[in-house]
PDB file of N, CA, C and O and ligand atoms in Angstrom:
ATOM      1  N   MET A   1       0.834  -1.185   0.000  1.00 59.00           N
ATOM      2  CA  MET A   1       0.000   0.000   0.000  1.00 59.00           C
ATOM      3  C   MET A   1       0.871   1.238   0.000  1.00 59.00           C
ATOM      4  O   MET A   1       1.543   1.529   0.963  1.00 59.00           O
ATOM      5  N   SER A   2       0.864   1.954  -1.115  1.00 65.00           N
ATOM      6  CA  SER A   2       1.610   3.203  -1.135  1.00 65.00           C
ATOM      7  C   SER A   2       0.989   4.155  -2.135  1.00 65.00           C
ATOM      8  O   SER A   2       0.436   3.741  -3.151  1.00 65.00           O
ATOM      9  N   LYS A   3       1.076   5.429  -1.829  1.00 72.00           N
ATOM     10  CA  LYS A   3       0.538   6.461  -2.701  1.00 72.00           C
ATOM     11  C   LYS A   3       1.408   6.538  -3.945  1.00 72.00           C
ATOM     12  O   LYS A   3       2.626   6.528  -3.868  1.00 72.00           O
ATOM     13  N   LEU A   4       0.757   6.599  -5.113  1.00 81.00           N
ATOM     14  CA  LEU A   4       1.502   6.751  -6.350  1.00 81.00           C
ATOM     15  C   LEU A   4       1.924   8.211  -6.481  1.00 81.00           C
ATOM     16  O   LEU A   4       1.120   9.105  -6.246  1.00 81.00           O
ATOM     17  N   PRO A   5       3.161   8.478  -6.871  1.00 83.00           N
ATOM     18  CA  PRO A   5       3.650   9.863  -6.897  1.00 83.00           C
ATOM     19  C   PRO A   5       2.872  10.782  -7.835  1.00 83.00           C
ATOM     20  O   PRO A   5       2.765  11.968  -7.568  1.00 83.00           O
ATOM     21  N   PHE A   6       2.298  10.256  -8.910  1.00 82.00           N
ATOM     22  CA  PHE A   6       1.577  11.119  -9.851  1.00 82.00           C
ATOM     23  C   PHE A   6       0.075  11.104  -9.639  1.00 82.00           C
ATOM     24  O   PHE A   6      -0.663  11.752 -10.370  1.00 82.00           O
ATOM     25  N   CYS A   7      -0.404  10.384  -8.649  1.00 90.00           N
ATOM     26  CA  CYS A   7      -1.850  10.314  -8.415  1.00 90.00           C
ATOM     27  C   CYS A   7      -2.317  11.558  -7.664  1.00 90.00           C
ATOM     28  O   CYS A   7      -1.842  11.833  -6.565  1.00 90.00           O
ATOM     29  N   PRO A   8      -3.269  12.314  -8.254  1.00 87.00           N
ATOM     30  CA  PRO A   8      -3.737  13.536  -7.609  1.00 87.00           C
ATOM     31  C   PRO A   8      -4.811  13.305  -6.548  1.00 87.00           C
ATOM     32  O   PRO A   8      -5.249  14.257  -5.909  1.00 87.00           O
ATOM     33  N   CYS A   9      -5.250  12.067  -6.380  1.00 86.00           N
ATOM     34  CA  CYS A   9      -6.355  11.814  -5.449  1.00 86.00           C
ATOM     35  C   CYS A   9      -5.891  11.967  -4.007  1.00 86.00           C
ATOM     36  O   CYS A   9      -4.978  11.274  -3.567  1.00 86.00           O
ATOM     37  N   THR A  10      -6.535  12.877  -3.299  1.00 84.00           N
ATOM     38  CA  THR A  10      -6.171  13.115  -1.899  1.00 84.00           C
ATOM     39  C   THR A  10      -7.183  12.490  -0.952  1.00 84.00           C
ATOM     40  O   THR A  10      -6.974  12.501   0.256  1.00 84.00           O
ATOM     41  N   ASP A  11      -8.276  11.954  -1.510  1.00 82.00           N
ATOM     42  CA  ASP A  11      -9.318  11.364  -0.677  1.00 82.00           C
ATOM     43  C   ASP A  11      -8.932   9.927  -0.318  1.00 82.00           C
ATOM     44  O   ASP A  11      -9.231   8.984  -1.033  1.00 82.00           O
ATOM     45  N   THR A  12      -8.288   9.793   0.828  1.00 86.00           N
ATOM     46  CA  THR A  12      -7.843   8.451   1.228  1.00 86.00           C
ATOM     47  C   THR A  12      -8.982   7.645   1.870  1.00 86.00           C
ATOM     48  O   THR A  12      -8.782   6.495   2.229  1.00 86.00           O
ATOM     49  N   SER A  13     -10.172   8.268   1.980  1.00 87.00           N
ATOM     50  CA  SER A  13     -11.319   7.484   2.450  1.00 87.00           C
ATOM     51  C   SER A  13     -11.925   6.686   1.288  1.00 87.00           C
ATOM     52  O   SER A  13     -12.749   5.803   1.501  1.00 87.00           O
ATOM     53  N   CYS A  14     -11.484   7.003   0.065  1.00 88.00           N
ATOM     54  CA  CYS A  14     -11.978   6.271  -1.109  1.00 88.00           C
ATOM     55  C   CYS A  14     -11.326   4.892  -1.157  1.00 88.00           C
ATOM     56  O   CYS A  14     -10.096   4.776  -1.119  1.00 88.00           O
ATOM     57  N   GLN A  15     -12.168   3.875  -1.279  1.00 93.00           N
ATOM     58  CA  GLN A  15     -11.644   2.499  -1.292  1.00 93.00           C
ATOM     59  C   GLN A  15     -10.752   2.221  -2.500  1.00 93.00           C
ATOM     60  O   GLN A  15      -9.971   1.271  -2.496  1.00 93.00           O
ATOM     61  N   PHE A  16     -10.901   3.033  -3.554  1.00 93.00           N
ATOM     62  CA  PHE A  16     -10.117   2.812  -4.778  1.00 93.00           C
ATOM     63  C   PHE A  16      -8.789   3.550  -4.769  1.00 93.00           C
ATOM     64  O   PHE A  16      -7.969   3.356  -5.663  1.00 93.00           O
ATOM     65  N   ASN A  17      -8.582   4.436  -3.802  1.00 92.00           N
ATOM     66  CA  ASN A  17      -7.324   5.186  -3.726  1.00 92.00           C
ATOM     67  C   ASN A  17      -6.151   4.207  -3.584  1.00 92.00           C
ATOM     68  O   ASN A  17      -6.192   3.313  -2.737  1.00 92.00           O
ATOM     69  N   PRO A  18      -5.108   4.356  -4.406  1.00 93.00           N
ATOM     70  CA  PRO A  18      -3.967   3.432  -4.341  1.00 93.00           C
ATOM     71  C   PRO A  18      -3.295   3.361  -2.971  1.00 93.00           C
ATOM     72  O   PRO A  18      -2.582   2.399  -2.678  1.00 93.00           O
ATOM     73  N   ALA A  19      -3.562   4.356  -2.129  1.00 91.00           N
ATOM     74  CA  ALA A  19      -2.989   4.321  -0.780  1.00 91.00           C
ATOM     75  C   ALA A  19      -3.636   3.238   0.075  1.00 91.00           C
ATOM     76  O   ALA A  19      -3.109   2.860   1.120  1.00 91.00           O
ATOM     77  N   ASN A  20      -4.794   2.720  -0.388  1.00 93.00           N
ATOM     78  CA  ASN A  20      -5.558   1.768   0.427  1.00 93.00           C
ATOM     79  C   ASN A  20      -5.468   0.319  -0.017  1.00 93.00           C
ATOM     80  O   ASN A  20      -6.162  -0.538   0.524  1.00 93.00           O
ATOM     81  N   HIS A  21      -4.656   0.053  -1.041  1.00 93.00           N
ATOM     82  CA  HIS A  21      -4.532  -1.332  -1.516  1.00 93.00           C
ATOM     83  C   HIS A  21      -3.238  -1.455  -2.329  1.00 93.00           C
ATOM     84  O   HIS A  21      -2.513  -0.461  -2.479  1.00 93.00           O
ATOM     85  N   ASP A  22      -2.965  -2.651  -2.815  1.00 94.00           N
ATOM     86  CA  ASP A  22      -1.706  -2.847  -3.544  1.00 94.00           C
ATOM     87  C   ASP A  22      -1.954  -3.151  -5.029  1.00 94.00           C
ATOM     88  O   ASP A  22      -1.177  -3.861  -5.657  1.00 94.00           O
ATOM     89  N   ARG A  23      -3.045  -2.621  -5.569  1.00 94.00           N
ATOM     90  CA  ARG A  23      -3.381  -2.890  -6.978  1.00 94.00           C
ATOM     91  C   ARG A  23      -3.170  -1.672  -7.875  1.00 94.00           C
ATOM     92  O   ARG A  23      -3.719  -1.618  -8.979  1.00 94.00           O
ATOM     93  N   GLY A  24      -2.397  -0.710  -7.379  1.00 93.00           N
ATOM     94  CA  GLY A  24      -2.076   0.457  -8.199  1.00 93.00           C
ATOM     95  C   GLY A  24      -3.318   1.180  -8.696  1.00 93.00           C
ATOM     96  O   GLY A  24      -4.234   1.459  -7.925  1.00 93.00           O
ATOM     97  N   CYS A  25      -3.374   1.431  -9.997  1.00 95.00           N
ATOM     98  CA  CYS A  25      -4.480   2.179 -10.604  1.00 95.00           C
ATOM     99  C   CYS A  25      -5.665   1.294 -10.990  1.00 95.00           C
ATOM    100  O   CYS A  25      -6.704   1.810 -11.409  1.00 95.00           O
ATOM    101  N   ASP A  26      -5.510  -0.005 -10.883  1.00 96.00           N
ATOM    102  CA  ASP A  26      -6.539  -0.924 -11.398  1.00 96.00           C
ATOM    103  C   ASP A  26      -7.957  -0.592 -10.937  1.00 96.00           C
ATOM    104  O   ASP A  26      -8.889  -0.508 -11.744  1.00 96.00           O
ATOM    105  N   LEU A  27      -8.136  -0.430  -9.633  1.00 96.00           N
ATOM    106  CA  LEU A  27      -9.494  -0.248  -9.096  1.00 96.00           C
ATOM    107  C   LEU A  27     -10.080   1.091  -9.492  1.00 96.00           C
ATOM    108  O   LEU A  27     -11.271   1.210  -9.770  1.00 96.00           O
ATOM    109  N   CYS A  28      -9.252   2.113  -9.543  1.00 95.00           N
ATOM    110  CA  CYS A  28      -9.694   3.451  -9.953  1.00 95.00           C
ATOM    111  C   CYS A  28     -10.127   3.433 -11.413  1.00 95.00           C
ATOM    112  O   CYS A  28     -11.200   3.940 -11.761  1.00 95.00           O
ATOM    113  N   VAL A  29      -9.317   2.842 -12.261  1.00 96.00           N
ATOM    114  CA  VAL A  29      -9.643   2.788 -13.688  1.00 96.00           C
ATOM    115  C   VAL A  29     -10.900   1.934 -13.899  1.00 96.00           C
ATOM    116  O   VAL A  29     -11.797   2.306 -14.656  1.00 96.00           O
ATOM    117  N   GLU A  30     -10.975   0.808 -13.213  1.00 97.00           N
ATOM    118  CA  GLU A  30     -12.140  -0.063 -13.348  1.00 97.00           C
ATOM    119  C   GLU A  30     -13.425   0.685 -12.965  1.00 97.00           C
ATOM    120  O   GLU A  30     -14.431   0.650 -13.675  1.00 97.00           O
ATOM    121  N   ASP A  31     -13.390   1.406 -11.839  1.00 96.00           N
ATOM    122  CA  ASP A  31     -14.559   2.156 -11.392  1.00 96.00           C
ATOM    123  C   ASP A  31     -14.875   3.290 -12.360  1.00 96.00           C
ATOM    124  O   ASP A  31     -16.049   3.536 -12.668  1.00 96.00           O
ATOM    125  N   SER A  32     -13.847   3.968 -12.840  1.00 96.00           N
ATOM    126  CA  SER A  32     -14.065   5.066 -13.790  1.00 96.00           C
ATOM    127  C   SER A  32     -14.755   4.548 -15.048  1.00 96.00           C
ATOM    128  O   SER A  32     -15.698   5.174 -15.550  1.00 96.00           O
ATOM    129  N   LEU A  33     -14.306   3.426 -15.549  1.00 97.00           N
ATOM    130  CA  LEU A  33     -14.923   2.864 -16.753  1.00 97.00           C
ATOM    131  C   LEU A  33     -16.383   2.491 -16.514  1.00 97.00           C
ATOM    132  O   LEU A  33     -17.241   2.749 -17.355  1.00 97.00           O
ATOM    133  N   LYS A  34     -16.651   1.927 -15.339  1.00 97.00           N
ATOM    134  CA  LYS A  34     -18.035   1.565 -15.007  1.00 97.00           C
ATOM    135  C   LYS A  34     -18.930   2.794 -14.963  1.00 97.00           C
ATOM    136  O   LYS A  34     -20.102   2.745 -15.328  1.00 97.00           O
ATOM    137  N   CYS A  35     -18.383   3.899 -14.481  1.00 96.00           N
ATOM    138  CA  CYS A  35     -19.170   5.134 -14.301  1.00 96.00           C
ATOM    139  C   CYS A  35     -19.117   6.041 -15.524  1.00 96.00           C
ATOM    140  O   CYS A  35     -19.714   7.123 -15.508  1.00 96.00           O
ATOM    141  N   GLY A  36     -18.393   5.654 -16.559  1.00 97.00           N
ATOM    142  CA  GLY A  36     -18.265   6.510 -17.737  1.00 97.00           C
ATOM    143  C   GLY A  36     -17.453   7.750 -17.450  1.00 97.00           C
ATOM    144  O   GLY A  36     -17.759   8.838 -17.953  1.00 97.00           O
ATOM    145  N   GLU A  37     -16.421   7.604 -16.632  1.00 97.00           N
ATOM    146  CA  GLU A  37     -15.591   8.750 -16.246  1.00 97.00           C
ATOM    147  C   GLU A  37     -14.128   8.537 -16.631  1.00 97.00           C
ATOM    148  O   GLU A  37     -13.704   7.420 -16.940  1.00 97.00           O
ATOM    149  N   ILE A  38     -13.391   9.639 -16.569  1.00 97.00           N
ATOM    150  CA  ILE A  38     -11.947   9.625 -16.836  1.00 97.00           C
ATOM    151  C   ILE A  38     -11.233   9.865 -15.497  1.00 97.00           C
ATOM    152  O   ILE A  38     -11.627  10.780 -14.759  1.00 97.00           O
ATOM    153  N   PRO A  39     -10.209   9.096 -15.160  1.00 95.00           N
ATOM    154  CA  PRO A  39      -9.498   9.328 -13.897  1.00 95.00           C
ATOM    155  C   PRO A  39      -8.910  10.740 -13.807  1.00 95.00           C
ATOM    156  O   PRO A  39      -8.518  11.329 -14.808  1.00 95.00           O
ATOM    157  N   LYS A  40      -8.845  11.254 -12.588  1.00 93.00           N
ATOM    158  CA  LYS A  40      -8.400  12.640 -12.350  1.00 93.00           C
ATOM    159  C   LYS A  40      -7.008  12.927 -12.902  1.00 93.00           C
ATOM    160  O   LYS A  40      -6.727  14.035 -13.355  1.00 93.00           O
ATOM    161  N   CYS A  41      -6.123  11.963 -12.877  1.00 93.00           N
ATOM    162  CA  CYS A  41      -4.751  12.212 -13.341  1.00 93.00           C
ATOM    163  C   CYS A  41      -4.732  12.592 -14.824  1.00 93.00           C
ATOM    164  O   CYS A  41      -3.892  13.371 -15.261  1.00 93.00           O
ATOM    165  N   PHE A  42      -5.687  12.082 -15.597  1.00 95.00           N
ATOM    166  CA  PHE A  42      -5.769  12.434 -17.016  1.00 95.00           C
ATOM    167  C   PHE A  42      -6.195  13.892 -17.173  1.00 95.00           C
ATOM    168  O   PHE A  42      -5.701  14.597 -18.051  1.00 95.00           O
ATOM    169  N   PHE A  43      -7.115  14.345 -16.316  1.00 95.00           N
ATOM    170  CA  PHE A  43      -7.553  15.748 -16.388  1.00 95.00           C
ATOM    171  C   PHE A  43      -6.369  16.684 -16.160  1.00 95.00           C
ATOM    172  O   PHE A  43      -6.285  17.739 -16.773  1.00 95.00           O
ATOM    173  N   LEU A  44      -5.476  16.300 -15.279  1.00 92.00           N
ATOM    174  CA  LEU A  44      -4.331  17.178 -14.993  1.00 92.00           C
ATOM    175  C   LEU A  44      -3.358  17.276 -16.162  1.00 92.00           C
ATOM    176  O   LEU A  44      -2.478  18.119 -16.168  1.00 92.00           O
ATOM    177  N   LYS A  45      -3.544  16.438 -17.150  1.00 93.00           N
ATOM    178  CA  LYS A  45      -2.729  16.530 -18.369  1.00 93.00           C
ATOM    179  C   LYS A  45      -3.264  17.636 -19.288  1.00 93.00           C
ATOM    180  O   LYS A  45      -2.537  18.175 -20.117  1.00 93.00           O
ATOM    181  N   VAL A  46      -4.543  17.981 -19.123  1.00 95.00           N
ATOM    182  CA  VAL A  46      -5.152  18.969 -20.019  1.00 95.00           C
ATOM    183  C   VAL A  46      -5.586  20.251 -19.303  1.00 95.00           C
ATOM    184  O   VAL A  46      -6.097  21.167 -19.940  1.00 95.00           O
ATOM    185  N   THR A  47      -5.419  20.316 -17.990  1.00 94.00           N
ATOM    186  CA  THR A  47      -5.731  21.539 -17.253  1.00 94.00           C
ATOM    187  C   THR A  47      -4.788  21.638 -16.053  1.00 94.00           C
ATOM    188  O   THR A  47      -4.300  20.622 -15.564  1.00 94.00           O
ATOM    189  N   ASP A  48      -4.548  22.887 -15.621  1.00 93.00           N
ATOM    190  CA  ASP A  48      -3.576  23.094 -14.542  1.00 93.00           C
ATOM    191  C   ASP A  48      -4.118  22.715 -13.167  1.00 93.00           C
ATOM    192  O   ASP A  48      -3.353  22.345 -12.279  1.00 93.00           O
ATOM    193  N   SER A  49      -5.435  22.848 -13.004  1.00 92.00           N
ATOM    194  CA  SER A  49      -6.015  22.573 -11.683  1.00 92.00           C
ATOM    195  C   SER A  49      -7.357  21.877 -11.831  1.00 92.00           C
ATOM    196  O   SER A  49      -8.161  22.221 -12.701  1.00 92.00           O
ATOM    197  N   ILE A  50      -7.605  20.927 -10.958  1.00 92.00           N
ATOM    198  CA  ILE A  50      -8.903  20.244 -10.973  1.00 92.00           C
ATOM    199  C   ILE A  50      -9.693  20.611  -9.720  1.00 92.00           C
ATOM    200  O   ILE A  50     -10.719  19.995  -9.445  1.00 92.00           O
ATOM    201  N   GLU A  51      -9.237  21.632  -9.014  1.00 91.00           N
ATOM    202  CA  GLU A  51      -9.913  22.051  -7.793  1.00 91.00           C
ATOM    203  C   GLU A  51     -11.346  22.496  -8.125  1.00 91.00           C
ATOM    204  O   GLU A  51     -11.543  23.313  -9.035  1.00 91.00           O
ATOM    205  N   GLY A  52     -12.296  21.988  -7.417  1.00 94.00           N
ATOM    206  CA  GLY A  52     -13.696  22.359  -7.627  1.00 94.00           C
ATOM    207  C   GLY A  52     -14.392  21.563  -8.719  1.00 94.00           C
ATOM    208  O   GLY A  52     -15.599  21.686  -8.890  1.00 94.00           O
ATOM    209  N   PHE A  53     -13.657  20.757  -9.446  1.00 94.00           N
ATOM    210  CA  PHE A  53     -14.278  19.936 -10.493  1.00 94.00           C
ATOM    211  C   PHE A  53     -15.180  18.876  -9.848  1.00 94.00           C
ATOM    212  O   PHE A  53     -14.831  18.274  -8.847  1.00 94.00           O
ATOM    213  N   GLU A  54     -16.341  18.666 -10.472  1.00 95.00           N
ATOM    214  CA  GLU A  54     -17.211  17.577 -10.031  1.00 95.00           C
ATOM    215  C   GLU A  54     -17.603  16.687 -11.206  1.00 95.00           C
ATOM    216  O   GLU A  54     -18.190  15.634 -11.023  1.00 95.00           O
ATOM    217  N   ASP A  55     -17.285  17.157 -12.410  1.00 97.00           N
ATOM    218  CA  ASP A  55     -17.659  16.435 -13.628  1.00 97.00           C
ATOM    219  C   ASP A  55     -16.418  15.759 -14.208  1.00 97.00           C
ATOM    220  O   ASP A  55     -15.495  16.420 -14.675  1.00 97.00           O
ATOM    221  N   TRP A  56     -16.405  14.427 -14.155  1.00 96.00           N
ATOM    222  CA  TRP A  56     -15.254  13.646 -14.639  1.00 96.00           C
ATOM    223  C   TRP A  56     -15.620  12.881 -15.909  1.00 96.00           C
ATOM    224  O   TRP A  56     -14.981  11.891 -16.254  1.00 96.00           O
ATOM    225  N   SER A  57     -16.665  13.355 -16.596  1.00 98.00           N
ATOM    226  CA  SER A  57     -17.164  12.652 -17.783  1.00 98.00           C
ATOM    227  C   SER A  57     -16.197  12.752 -18.972  1.00 98.00           C
ATOM    228  O   SER A  57     -15.345  13.652 -19.038  1.00 98.00           O
ATOM    229  N   PHE A  58     -16.378  11.826 -19.916  1.00 98.00           N
ATOM    230  CA  PHE A  58     -15.613  11.867 -21.162  1.00 98.00           C
ATOM    231  C   PHE A  58     -15.857  13.201 -21.864  1.00 98.00           C
ATOM    232  O   PHE A  58     -14.943  13.791 -22.432  1.00 98.00           O
ATOM    233  N   GLU A  59     -17.125  13.669 -21.801  1.00 97.00           N
ATOM    234  CA  GLU A  59     -17.489  14.918 -22.478  1.00 97.00           C
ATOM    235  C   GLU A  59     -16.706  16.104 -21.915  1.00 97.00           C
ATOM    236  O   GLU A  59     -16.186  16.938 -22.668  1.00 97.00           O
ATOM    237  N   HIS A  60     -16.645  16.197 -20.591  1.00 98.00           N
ATOM    238  CA  HIS A  60     -15.913  17.305 -19.960  1.00 98.00           C
ATOM    239  C   HIS A  60     -14.423  17.222 -20.315  1.00 98.00           C
ATOM    240  O   HIS A  60     -13.784  18.226 -20.621  1.00 98.00           O
ATOM    241  N   PHE A  61     -13.894  16.017 -20.278  1.00 98.00           N
ATOM    242  CA  PHE A  61     -12.486  15.830 -20.625  1.00 98.00           C
ATOM    243  C   PHE A  61     -12.227  16.254 -22.072  1.00 98.00           C
ATOM    244  O   PHE A  61     -11.240  16.948 -22.379  1.00 98.00           O
ATOM    245  N   ALA A  62     -13.141  15.872 -22.974  1.00 98.00           N
ATOM    246  CA  ALA A  62     -12.982  16.227 -24.397  1.00 98.00           C
ATOM    247  C   ALA A  62     -13.019  17.739 -24.587  1.00 98.00           C
ATOM    248  O   ALA A  62     -12.217  18.297 -25.339  1.00 98.00           O
ATOM    249  N   LYS A  63     -13.944  18.411 -23.890  1.00 97.00           N
ATOM    250  CA  LYS A  63     -14.036  19.881 -24.015  1.00 97.00           C
ATOM    251  C   LYS A  63     -12.745  20.544 -23.554  1.00 97.00           C
ATOM    252  O   LYS A  63     -12.237  21.459 -24.199  1.00 97.00           O
ATOM    253  N   LEU A  64     -12.208  20.090 -22.427  1.00 97.00           N
ATOM    254  CA  LEU A  64     -10.951  20.681 -21.934  1.00 97.00           C
ATOM    255  C   LEU A  64      -9.804  20.399 -22.894  1.00 97.00           C
ATOM    256  O   LEU A  64      -8.959  21.264 -23.136  1.00 97.00           O
ATOM    257  N   THR A  65      -9.792  19.220 -23.469  1.00 97.00           N
ATOM    258  CA  THR A  65      -8.730  18.849 -24.407  1.00 97.00           C
ATOM    259  C   THR A  65      -8.793  19.727 -25.651  1.00 97.00           C
ATOM    260  O   THR A  65      -7.755  20.223 -26.135  1.00 97.00           O
ATOM    261  N   LEU A  66     -10.008  19.975 -26.153  1.00 97.00           N
ATOM    262  CA  LEU A  66     -10.164  20.784 -27.359  1.00 97.00           C
ATOM    263  C   LEU A  66      -9.834  22.252 -27.127  1.00 97.00           C
ATOM    264  O   LEU A  66      -9.508  22.977 -28.057  1.00 97.00           O
ATOM    265  N   LYS A  67      -9.933  22.704 -25.866  1.00 93.00           N
ATOM    266  CA  LYS A  67      -9.612  24.103 -25.524  1.00 93.00           C
ATOM    267  C   LYS A  67      -8.119  24.383 -25.585  1.00 93.00           C
ATOM    268  O   LYS A  67      -7.707  25.519 -25.662  1.00 93.00           O
ATOM    269  N   GLN A  68      -7.320  23.356 -25.504  1.00 84.00           N
ATOM    270  CA  GLN A  68      -5.849  23.543 -25.424  1.00 84.00           C
ATOM    271  C   GLN A  68      -5.300  24.180 -26.685  1.00 84.00           C
ATOM    272  O   GLN A  68      -5.702  23.913 -27.768  1.00 84.00           O
TER     273      GLN A  68
HETATM  274  S1  LIG B 101      -5.708   6.202 -12.557  1.00 52.88           S
HETATM  275 FE1  LIG B 101      -6.693   6.833 -10.661  1.00 52.88          FE
HETATM  276  S2  LIG B 101      -5.448   5.909  -9.055  1.00 52.88           S
HETATM  277 FE2  LIG B 101      -4.233   5.915 -10.911  1.00 52.88          FE
HETATM  278  S3  LIG B 101      -3.047   7.815 -10.823  1.00 52.88           S
HETATM  279 FE3  LIG B 101      -4.889   8.221 -11.998  1.00 52.88          FE
HETATM  280  S4  LIG B 101      -6.345   9.028 -10.508  1.00 52.88           S
HETATM  281 FE4  LIG B 101      -4.738   8.013  -9.358  1.00 52.88          FE
END
């Protein structure tokens, strides 16, 4: 169990946070796919800050990507 250096997730109460298990990104990606969402670390590739974001949809990610 260790925090991944590039993972932006600070919510360690989340069962999928890599700090809470030894499966790396697997559980986060699996849950994101089930929910139709993109993991937060991908958003940080297309925007400087994700503070206040609540929409992790493919659509939101695409809009931010196209704005670049
Ligand atoms: S996929 Fe999820 S767990 Fe892995 S670095 Fe990105 S946000 Fe963190």
